[in-house]
Every structure is written in structure tokens, then in C-alpha cells.
Coordinates of C-alpha atoms and ligand atoms in Angstrom, one line a residue:
M1 CA 109.0 197.7 29.3
K2 CA 111.8 195.6 31.0
Q3 CA 112.9 192.6 29.0
Q4 CA 115.0 190.6 31.4
G5 CA 114.8 189.4 35.0
T6 CA 114.1 192.3 37.3
A7 CA 116.0 192.4 40.7
P8 CA 113.4 192.7 43.5
V9 CA 113.3 195.4 46.1
Y10 CA 112.6 194.5 49.7
S11 CA 110.4 195.6 52.6
A12 CA 110.6 199.3 53.6
S13 CA 113.0 200.3 50.8
G14 CA 110.8 198.3 48.4
Y15 CA 107.7 200.4 49.3
A16 CA 109.8 203.6 48.9
A17 CA 110.8 202.4 45.4
L18 CA 107.3 201.5 44.4
D19 CA 105.9 204.8 45.8
A20 CA 108.6 206.7 43.8
Y21 CA 107.7 204.7 40.7
L22 CA 104.0 205.8 41.1
K23 CA 105.1 209.5 41.7
I24 CA 107.3 209.6 38.6
Q25 CA 105.2 207.5 36.2
R26 CA 101.8 208.8 37.2
P27 CA 99.8 205.9 35.8
S28 CA 96.5 207.0 34.1
K29 CA 94.8 204.3 36.2
T30 CA 96.1 201.7 38.6
F31 CA 94.6 198.3 39.1
L32 CA 95.3 196.0 42.0
M33 CA 95.0 192.4 41.0
V34 CA 94.3 189.9 43.9
D35 CA 92.5 186.6 44.6
S36 CA 89.9 186.4 47.4
N37 CA 92.6 185.3 49.9
T38 CA 95.3 187.8 49.0
S39 CA 92.8 190.7 49.1
A40 CA 93.4 190.6 52.8
C41 CA 97.0 191.8 52.1
L42 CA 95.7 195.0 50.5
P43 CA 95.0 197.3 53.5
G44 CA 98.6 197.0 54.8
F45 CA 100.0 197.3 51.3
V46 CA 98.0 200.3 50.2
G47 CA 98.7 202.1 53.5
Q48 CA 102.4 202.2 52.6
L49 CA 102.0 203.9 49.3
P50 CA 101.1 207.6 49.7
H51 CA 101.2 208.2 45.9
L52 CA 98.5 205.6 45.3
D53 CA 96.3 208.1 47.2
G54 CA 93.2 205.8 47.2
N55 CA 93.2 206.1 43.5
F56 CA 92.9 202.5 42.3
E57 CA 90.5 199.7 41.2
I58 CA 90.6 196.2 42.6
L59 CA 90.5 193.2 40.2
E60 CA 89.7 190.1 42.2
V61 CA 89.7 186.5 41.0
E62 CA 89.0 183.1 42.6
P63 CA 92.0 181.5 44.2
G64 CA 93.6 178.5 42.4
E65 CA 94.8 177.3 39.0
G66 CA 91.3 177.5 37.6
S67 CA 91.8 181.3 37.3
K68 CA 94.7 180.9 34.9
S69 CA 92.3 180.5 32.0
I70 CA 91.6 182.3 28.8
E71 CA 88.0 182.9 30.0
V72 CA 89.2 184.7 33.2
A73 CA 91.8 186.6 31.2
A74 CA 89.2 187.8 28.7
G75 CA 86.9 188.9 31.5
L76 CA 89.8 191.0 32.9
W77 CA 90.6 192.5 29.5
S78 CA 86.9 193.5 29.4
V79 CA 87.0 195.1 32.8
L80 CA 90.1 197.0 31.9
L81 CA 88.3 198.4 28.8
E82 CA 85.2 199.3 30.9
Y83 CA 87.4 201.4 33.2
G84 CA 89.1 203.0 30.2
A85 CA 92.5 201.6 30.8
D86 CA 95.2 202.7 28.3
R87 CA 98.9 202.1 27.6
N88 CA 99.8 204.3 30.6
S89 CA 97.7 202.3 33.0
L90 CA 99.4 200.0 35.5
I91 CA 98.5 196.6 37.0
I92 CA 99.9 195.7 40.4
N93 CA 99.7 192.0 41.0
V94 CA 99.4 191.2 44.8
G95 CA 99.2 187.5 45.3
G96 CA 100.7 184.0 44.8
G97 CA 102.0 182.6 41.5
V98 CA 98.5 182.3 40.1
V99 CA 97.7 186.0 40.5
L100 CA 101.2 186.9 39.2
D101 CA 101.1 184.6 36.1
L102 CA 97.5 185.7 35.2
G103 CA 98.0 189.4 36.0
G104 CA 101.3 189.5 34.1
F105 CA 99.7 187.7 31.1
V106 CA 96.7 190.1 31.0
A107 CA 99.0 193.2 31.3
S108 CA 101.5 192.0 28.7
T109 CA 98.8 191.3 26.1
F110 CA 96.3 194.2 26.8
K111 CA 96.8 196.9 24.1
R112 CA 100.0 195.0 23.1
G113 CA 101.3 195.4 26.6
I114 CA 100.9 197.7 29.6
P115 CA 103.3 197.9 32.6
F116 CA 102.8 195.6 35.6
I117 CA 104.4 195.2 39.0
N118 CA 104.7 192.0 41.0
V119 CA 104.1 191.9 44.8
P120 CA 104.3 188.2 45.7
T121 CA 102.5 187.1 48.8
S122 CA 103.3 183.3 48.9
L123 CA 106.8 182.0 49.5
L124 CA 106.8 180.2 46.1
A125 CA 105.9 183.5 44.4
M126 CA 108.7 185.4 46.3
V127 CA 111.5 183.0 45.3
D128 CA 110.2 181.8 42.0
A129 CA 107.1 183.0 40.2
S130 CA 107.6 186.7 40.6
L131 CA 111.0 186.5 38.9
G132 CA 112.2 185.7 35.4
G133 CA 109.6 187.3 33.2
K134 CA 107.4 184.3 32.5
T135 CA 103.6 185.0 32.4
G136 CA 101.0 182.5 31.5
I137 CA 97.7 180.8 31.6
N138 CA 96.7 177.1 31.3
H139 CA 95.1 175.7 28.2
E140 CA 93.4 172.3 27.4
G141 CA 94.2 171.2 31.0
I142 CA 97.9 171.7 30.4
K143 CA 99.8 174.2 32.6
N144 CA 101.3 177.4 31.2
Q145 CA 100.6 176.6 27.6
V146 CA 100.0 180.2 26.6
G147 CA 102.0 183.1 27.8
T148 CA 104.7 185.7 27.2
F149 CA 108.2 186.5 28.4
T150 CA 107.7 189.9 29.9
S151 CA 109.4 191.3 33.0
A152 CA 107.6 193.2 35.7
E153 CA 108.6 196.9 36.0
L154 CA 109.4 196.2 39.7
V155 CA 109.1 193.3 42.1
L156 CA 108.5 194.1 45.7
I157 CA 109.1 191.4 48.3
D158 CA 107.7 191.9 51.8
D159 CA 108.1 188.8 54.0
A160 CA 105.4 190.2 56.4
F161 CA 102.8 188.7 54.0
L162 CA 104.0 185.2 54.9
S163 CA 102.5 185.4 58.4
T164 CA 99.1 184.4 57.0
L165 CA 100.4 181.8 54.5
P166 CA 99.0 178.2 55.2
E167 CA 101.8 175.7 56.1
E168 CA 101.3 173.5 53.0
E169 CA 101.8 176.6 50.8
W170 CA 104.9 177.4 52.8
R171 CA 106.3 174.0 52.1
S172 CA 105.7 174.6 48.4
G173 CA 108.1 177.6 48.4
H174 CA 110.5 175.8 50.7
G175 CA 110.9 173.1 48.0
E176 CA 112.0 175.7 45.5
M177 CA 114.4 177.3 48.0
I178 CA 116.0 173.9 48.7
K179 CA 116.4 173.5 44.9
H180 CA 118.1 176.9 44.6
S181 CA 120.5 176.0 47.4
L182 CA 121.4 172.7 45.7
L183 CA 122.0 174.6 42.4
S184 CA 124.1 177.4 44.0
G185 CA 125.8 175.4 46.8
Q186 CA 125.0 178.3 49.1
N187 CA 123.9 177.4 52.6
W188 CA 122.5 174.1 51.3
P189 CA 122.1 172.2 54.6
Q190 CA 120.9 175.4 56.5
V191 CA 118.2 176.1 53.9
L192 CA 116.9 172.6 54.3
K193 CA 116.4 173.2 58.1
L194 CA 114.5 176.5 57.6
T195 CA 111.0 176.8 59.1
H196 CA 108.2 179.3 58.8
Q197 CA 109.6 180.9 62.0
T198 CA 113.3 181.0 61.1
L199 CA 113.1 182.2 57.5
N200 CA 114.2 185.9 57.0
D201 CA 115.0 188.4 54.3
V202 CA 118.6 187.2 54.0
H203 CA 117.5 183.6 53.1
L204 CA 114.9 185.0 50.6
K205 CA 117.5 187.2 49.0
Q206 CA 120.0 184.4 48.5
S207 CA 117.3 182.2 46.9
V208 CA 116.1 185.1 44.7
D209 CA 119.7 185.9 43.6
T210 CA 120.3 182.3 42.6
K211 CA 117.2 182.3 40.3
L212 CA 118.0 185.7 38.9
A213 CA 121.6 184.9 38.1
I214 CA 120.4 181.9 36.1
V215 CA 117.6 183.7 34.4
Q216 CA 119.7 186.7 33.4
S217 CA 122.2 184.4 31.7
D218 CA 119.5 182.8 29.6
F219 CA 116.2 184.8 29.6
K220 CA 114.4 182.7 26.9
E221 CA 115.4 179.3 28.3
N222 CA 117.7 178.1 25.5
G223 CA 120.3 176.6 27.7
L224 CA 121.5 177.2 31.3
R225 CA 118.0 178.2 32.5
K226 CA 117.0 174.6 32.2
V227 CA 118.9 173.8 35.4
L228 CA 115.9 175.5 37.2
N229 CA 114.1 172.3 36.4
L230 CA 116.1 170.3 38.9
G231 CA 113.7 167.9 40.6
H232 CA 110.9 168.8 38.1
T233 CA 111.2 165.9 35.6
F234 CA 110.0 163.4 38.1
G235 CA 108.3 166.0 40.2
H236 CA 105.8 167.0 37.4
A237 CA 105.1 163.4 36.5
W238 CA 104.5 162.6 40.2
E239 CA 102.2 165.7 40.6
S240 CA 100.2 164.6 37.6
W241 CA 99.9 161.0 38.7
C242 CA 98.9 162.0 42.2
A243 CA 96.3 164.4 40.8
Q244 CA 94.4 161.4 39.5
H245 CA 94.6 159.5 42.9
S246 CA 95.2 161.8 45.9
P247 CA 96.4 165.3 44.9
I248 CA 99.5 166.8 46.4
S249 CA 101.0 170.3 46.3
H250 CA 103.5 171.3 43.6
G251 CA 106.2 171.8 46.3
S252 CA 105.8 168.3 47.7
A253 CA 106.1 166.9 44.2
V254 CA 109.3 168.9 43.6
I255 CA 110.8 167.6 46.8
Q256 CA 110.0 164.0 45.7
G257 CA 111.6 164.9 42.4
L258 CA 114.7 166.2 44.2
H259 CA 115.1 162.7 45.8
V260 CA 115.2 161.1 42.4
A261 CA 117.6 163.7 41.0
L262 CA 120.0 163.4 44.0
Y263 CA 119.9 159.6 43.7
L264 CA 120.7 159.6 40.0
S265 CA 123.4 162.2 40.7
E266 CA 124.9 159.8 43.3
Q267 CA 124.8 162.6 45.9
H268 CA 124.2 160.2 48.8
D269 CA 124.9 162.6 51.7
A270 CA 122.6 165.2 50.3
L271 CA 119.9 162.5 49.7
K272 CA 120.2 161.4 53.3
A273 CA 119.9 164.9 54.6
L274 CA 116.9 165.6 52.4
G275 CA 115.2 162.4 53.6
Q276 CA 115.6 163.5 57.2
S277 CA 113.6 166.7 56.6
Y278 CA 111.3 165.4 53.9
P279 CA 111.1 161.6 53.8
W280 CA 110.7 159.9 50.4
I281 CA 107.1 158.9 49.8
K282 CA 107.1 155.2 48.6
V283 CA 106.0 154.9 45.0
D284 CA 103.7 152.0 44.2
A285 CA 105.3 149.5 41.7
D286 CA 102.1 149.6 39.7
A287 CA 102.6 153.4 39.1
L288 CA 106.0 153.1 37.5
D289 CA 104.8 152.5 33.9
D290 CA 102.5 155.5 34.2
L291 CA 105.1 157.7 35.7
W292 CA 107.6 156.8 32.9
T293 CA 105.0 157.6 30.3
L294 CA 104.3 160.9 31.9
M295 CA 108.0 161.7 32.0
Q296 CA 108.3 160.8 28.3
A297 CA 105.8 163.6 27.6
D298 CA 107.9 166.2 29.4
K299 CA 108.3 169.2 27.1
K300 CA 112.0 169.6 28.1
N301 CA 112.9 166.2 26.4
A302 CA 114.6 166.0 23.0
E303 CA 115.5 163.3 20.5
G304 CA 113.0 160.9 22.2
Q305 CA 115.1 160.8 25.4
V306 CA 113.9 161.6 28.9
R307 CA 116.3 164.3 30.1
F308 CA 117.1 165.2 33.7
V309 CA 118.9 168.0 35.4
L310 CA 121.5 166.4 37.6
L311 CA 124.3 167.6 40.0
E312 CA 128.0 166.8 39.4
N313 CA 128.2 168.0 43.0
I314 CA 126.3 170.4 45.2
G315 CA 126.4 173.8 43.5
N316 CA 127.4 172.3 40.1
P317 CA 124.3 171.3 38.0
T318 CA 124.4 169.8 34.6
F319 CA 121.4 169.6 32.2
D320 CA 120.0 167.5 29.3
C321 CA 121.2 164.3 30.9
P322 CA 119.5 161.3 29.2
I323 CA 118.1 158.8 31.7
S324 CA 116.8 155.4 30.5
G325 CA 113.8 153.6 31.6
D326 CA 116.0 151.0 33.4
Q327 CA 117.9 153.7 35.3
F328 CA 114.6 155.3 36.4
Y329 CA 112.9 152.1 37.5
A330 CA 116.1 151.0 39.4
A331 CA 116.3 154.5 41.1
V332 CA 112.7 154.4 42.4
Q333 CA 113.1 150.8 43.5
Q334 CA 116.2 151.7 45.5
L335 CA 114.6 154.8 47.0
N336 CA 111.6 152.7 48.0
S337 CA 113.9 150.3 49.8
L338 CA 116.0 152.8 51.8
Ligands
NAD401 N1 106.1 182.4 36.1 C1 106.9 181.6 36.7 O1 108.1 181.6 36.4 C2 106.4 180.6 37.7 C3 107.3 179.9 38.4 C4 106.8 179.0 39.4 C5 105.5 178.8 39.5 N2 104.6 179.5 38.7 C6 103.2 179.4 38.9 O2 102.8 179.8 40.2 C7 101.6 179.1 40.6 C8 101.8 178.5 42.0 O3 102.1 179.6 42.8 P1 101.6 179.6 44.3 O4 102.2 178.4 45.0 O5 101.9 180.9 44.9 O6 100.1 179.3 44.2 P2 98.8 180.3 44.4 O7 98.9 181.6 43.8 O8 97.6 179.4 44.0 O9 98.8 180.5 46.0 C9 98.6 179.4 46.9 C10 97.4 179.7 47.8 O10 97.9 180.5 48.8 C11 97.1 181.7 48.9 N3 97.9 182.8 49.4 C12 98.9 183.4 48.7 N4 99.5 184.3 49.5 C13 98.9 184.3 50.7 C14 99.1 184.9 51.9 N5 100.0 185.8 52.1 N6 98.2 184.6 52.9 C15 97.3 183.7 52.8 N7 97.1 183.0 51.7 C16 97.9 183.3 50.6 C17 96.5 181.8 47.6 O11 95.2 182.6 47.6 C18 96.2 180.4 47.2 O12 95.1 179.9 47.8 C19 101.4 178.0 39.5 O13 100.3 178.4 38.7 C20 102.7 178.0 38.7 O14 102.5 177.6 37.4 C21 105.1 180.4 37.8

């Protein structure tokens, strides 16, 4: 099984690579894992794989975070046993980040690990969740508390799946693409202006390559990989706070977090450009204490300090930057007044 970030294959050549994998590996059984939305992607997908030859079982879960649970994972292990799955069986995850995280977790733990393939269908899964070898489920209401570092055998990206993706889900992936372009410095203002209609394989590949280059230099997140948390320290706290009031998507929360990171990095031009595409959402002064408390619980902190990823300039991130409560409160107050 692969142990580090796997480079994806794209569209037609991707289907050819996956079909060749099926021809050579000849899995004893193949399982297609979907949720009840991404099951609609299957007819087009299966039709491009002659060596699948109609010989598969479908594992379908409910859409949403609720499926990333030990109960759902245990149910899937049982179904695999019922079908007689063995170490030579294969799971192909066709879906967003939830299906990929769950399917990867089930595969990497069943019989101490069977191979799996990721076929992301959401933008976020294409540029983020399908890459980097993290699998996982949620536990005790906390995201991704249990999981493994195990890479997929192959990642196939087909942007045709995006035609049915709801706009809010598109924005979620766009937030991560914006983050990648800030980290790499590649095409930063152009990526910001992308829309559902203008996005193509070249943009996807650039974003994917940025994440992969970082992951491959630090697979187990001991150092540089932390830069992928740009925008996430405040973003996660904002997402959790909003969840108790008026829930927002992960992508919207990350974009809000990027505002804070750019402000603290003194990247004023980039902050202005971001605000033109995605305006800052005013934060109620009453929420600041709660938000600070939430950020203090961030698992990336150390030595009792809240630590941010910041940018020395566009394309040049730095991590483990301690930020005091005073700096944070001042930043949000300034952003509110712009
Ligand atoms: N493993 C990692 O490194 C990593 C990185 C980032 C995020 N994640 C995880 O990914 C998850 C979020 O991923 P997501 O945003 O893809 O969420 P998701 O899987 O819940 O997908 C979002 C929604 O879009 C639907 N959908 C997906 N593709 C579709 C398509 N082509 N057409 C129509 N509907 C479609 C899904 O059914 C779902 O309702 C979170 O659980 C997060 O923790 C993991």
C-alpha cells in the first residue's frame, strides 16, 4: 500500500490508468462507496471502466458529516464481511470528502488494511480531501478524532462531476484553492476570480500540486505541512461558533479565517482583493471571548500559545506564529471597521 501523497490522474487518461489497475490487480471483489447524492455519478463512472465489467457491489451511506462515525464504519465492516471481502478486495470511494474520509478509514482498518482508490466528486475533495493520505471519522462530536495516515492506490480527478455540485459546495472548494494559491504564490489573483464556469483542469492541477508538494515534504504533519492550516485557526473557531447560531459551510469559514490571517500578516493588498470577492462578515463583539476560547482549544497550539500560519509575503508562509489575545481582538475590530 502507498505510504505517501499519491499524485492524481486526470479525466480520460485517469480512467485509462484506473482500468489498467483493475486489469492488472484483478481485485477479488470491488466495492463502490458513495453517498445518496454521489450515487448519481456512478453510471458515467462505471461506463468508462471496461475491466470493472459490471462486477461490483455498491456501498451507499447518507450524505453529511453524520456518516463519519464509528457506527457507520462498523456497519460497513460487517457488509464487507458478509460479501466475503478479503485482503485482495478493493474499495473505490466516489464522493466528497465525507465518502473519501470514511471509505479510506474503513479500507485502511479492515483486515489491517485493504487497498482503496479515491474518485473525488466535490471541488473540496478534488483539491484537498482526496490527497495527502489522511482518513478519518468523527468521535464525541469532534471532527477527525480517529483515523489513519494511508494513501489511496490511485486518485482519479474528473472535473465533469462538478456540473452537478451545488454552488455552496463549490465555494467550499474555492476557499481551499484560494488558500493554495496564497501559499504557492501561483496565480493568486486569478484563482480568486475563478467561477464554476471558468474553472478547468489546469487550475485544479495547480492547486493539487501545491498541496501534494507540501504533503510529500512532511507526510505525518511534523512541520511544513502545518502551513496547510492557513486560515484554519480562526476558520475552525468561526465554524464552531456559527454552528451554535446560524451554521455556515467549512469553505465560508476558511475564507473568513483567511481575512484574519492576511490582516495579521499585514498583506493589505491581498486582503483588499479577497474582500472584493468574498466580503468579511462582521463579527459580533459579544462573540470575541467565545472565539478566543475556541481558538485556544485548537489542537495545533503548543506551550499554551494560540499559533497561526501567516504569510511573510504571498507564496511565502510561516507557521507556529504565536498570536496574543490583544492582537486577535484588535485584528477583528479592525476588520469589522473596514
Ligand atoms: N482527509 C483530508 O485530508 C481532508 C481534507 C479536507 C477535508 N476533509 C473532510 O472532507 C469533508 C468535507 O468534504 P466535502 O466538502 O466534499 O463534503 P461532503 O462529502 O459532505 O460533500 C458535500 C455535499 O456535496 C454532495 N456532493 C459531492 N459531490 C457531488 C456532486 N458531484 N454532485 C452533487 N452533489 C455532490 C455530497 O453528497 C454532500 O451533500 C469533511 O468531513 C472534512 O473533514 C478531509
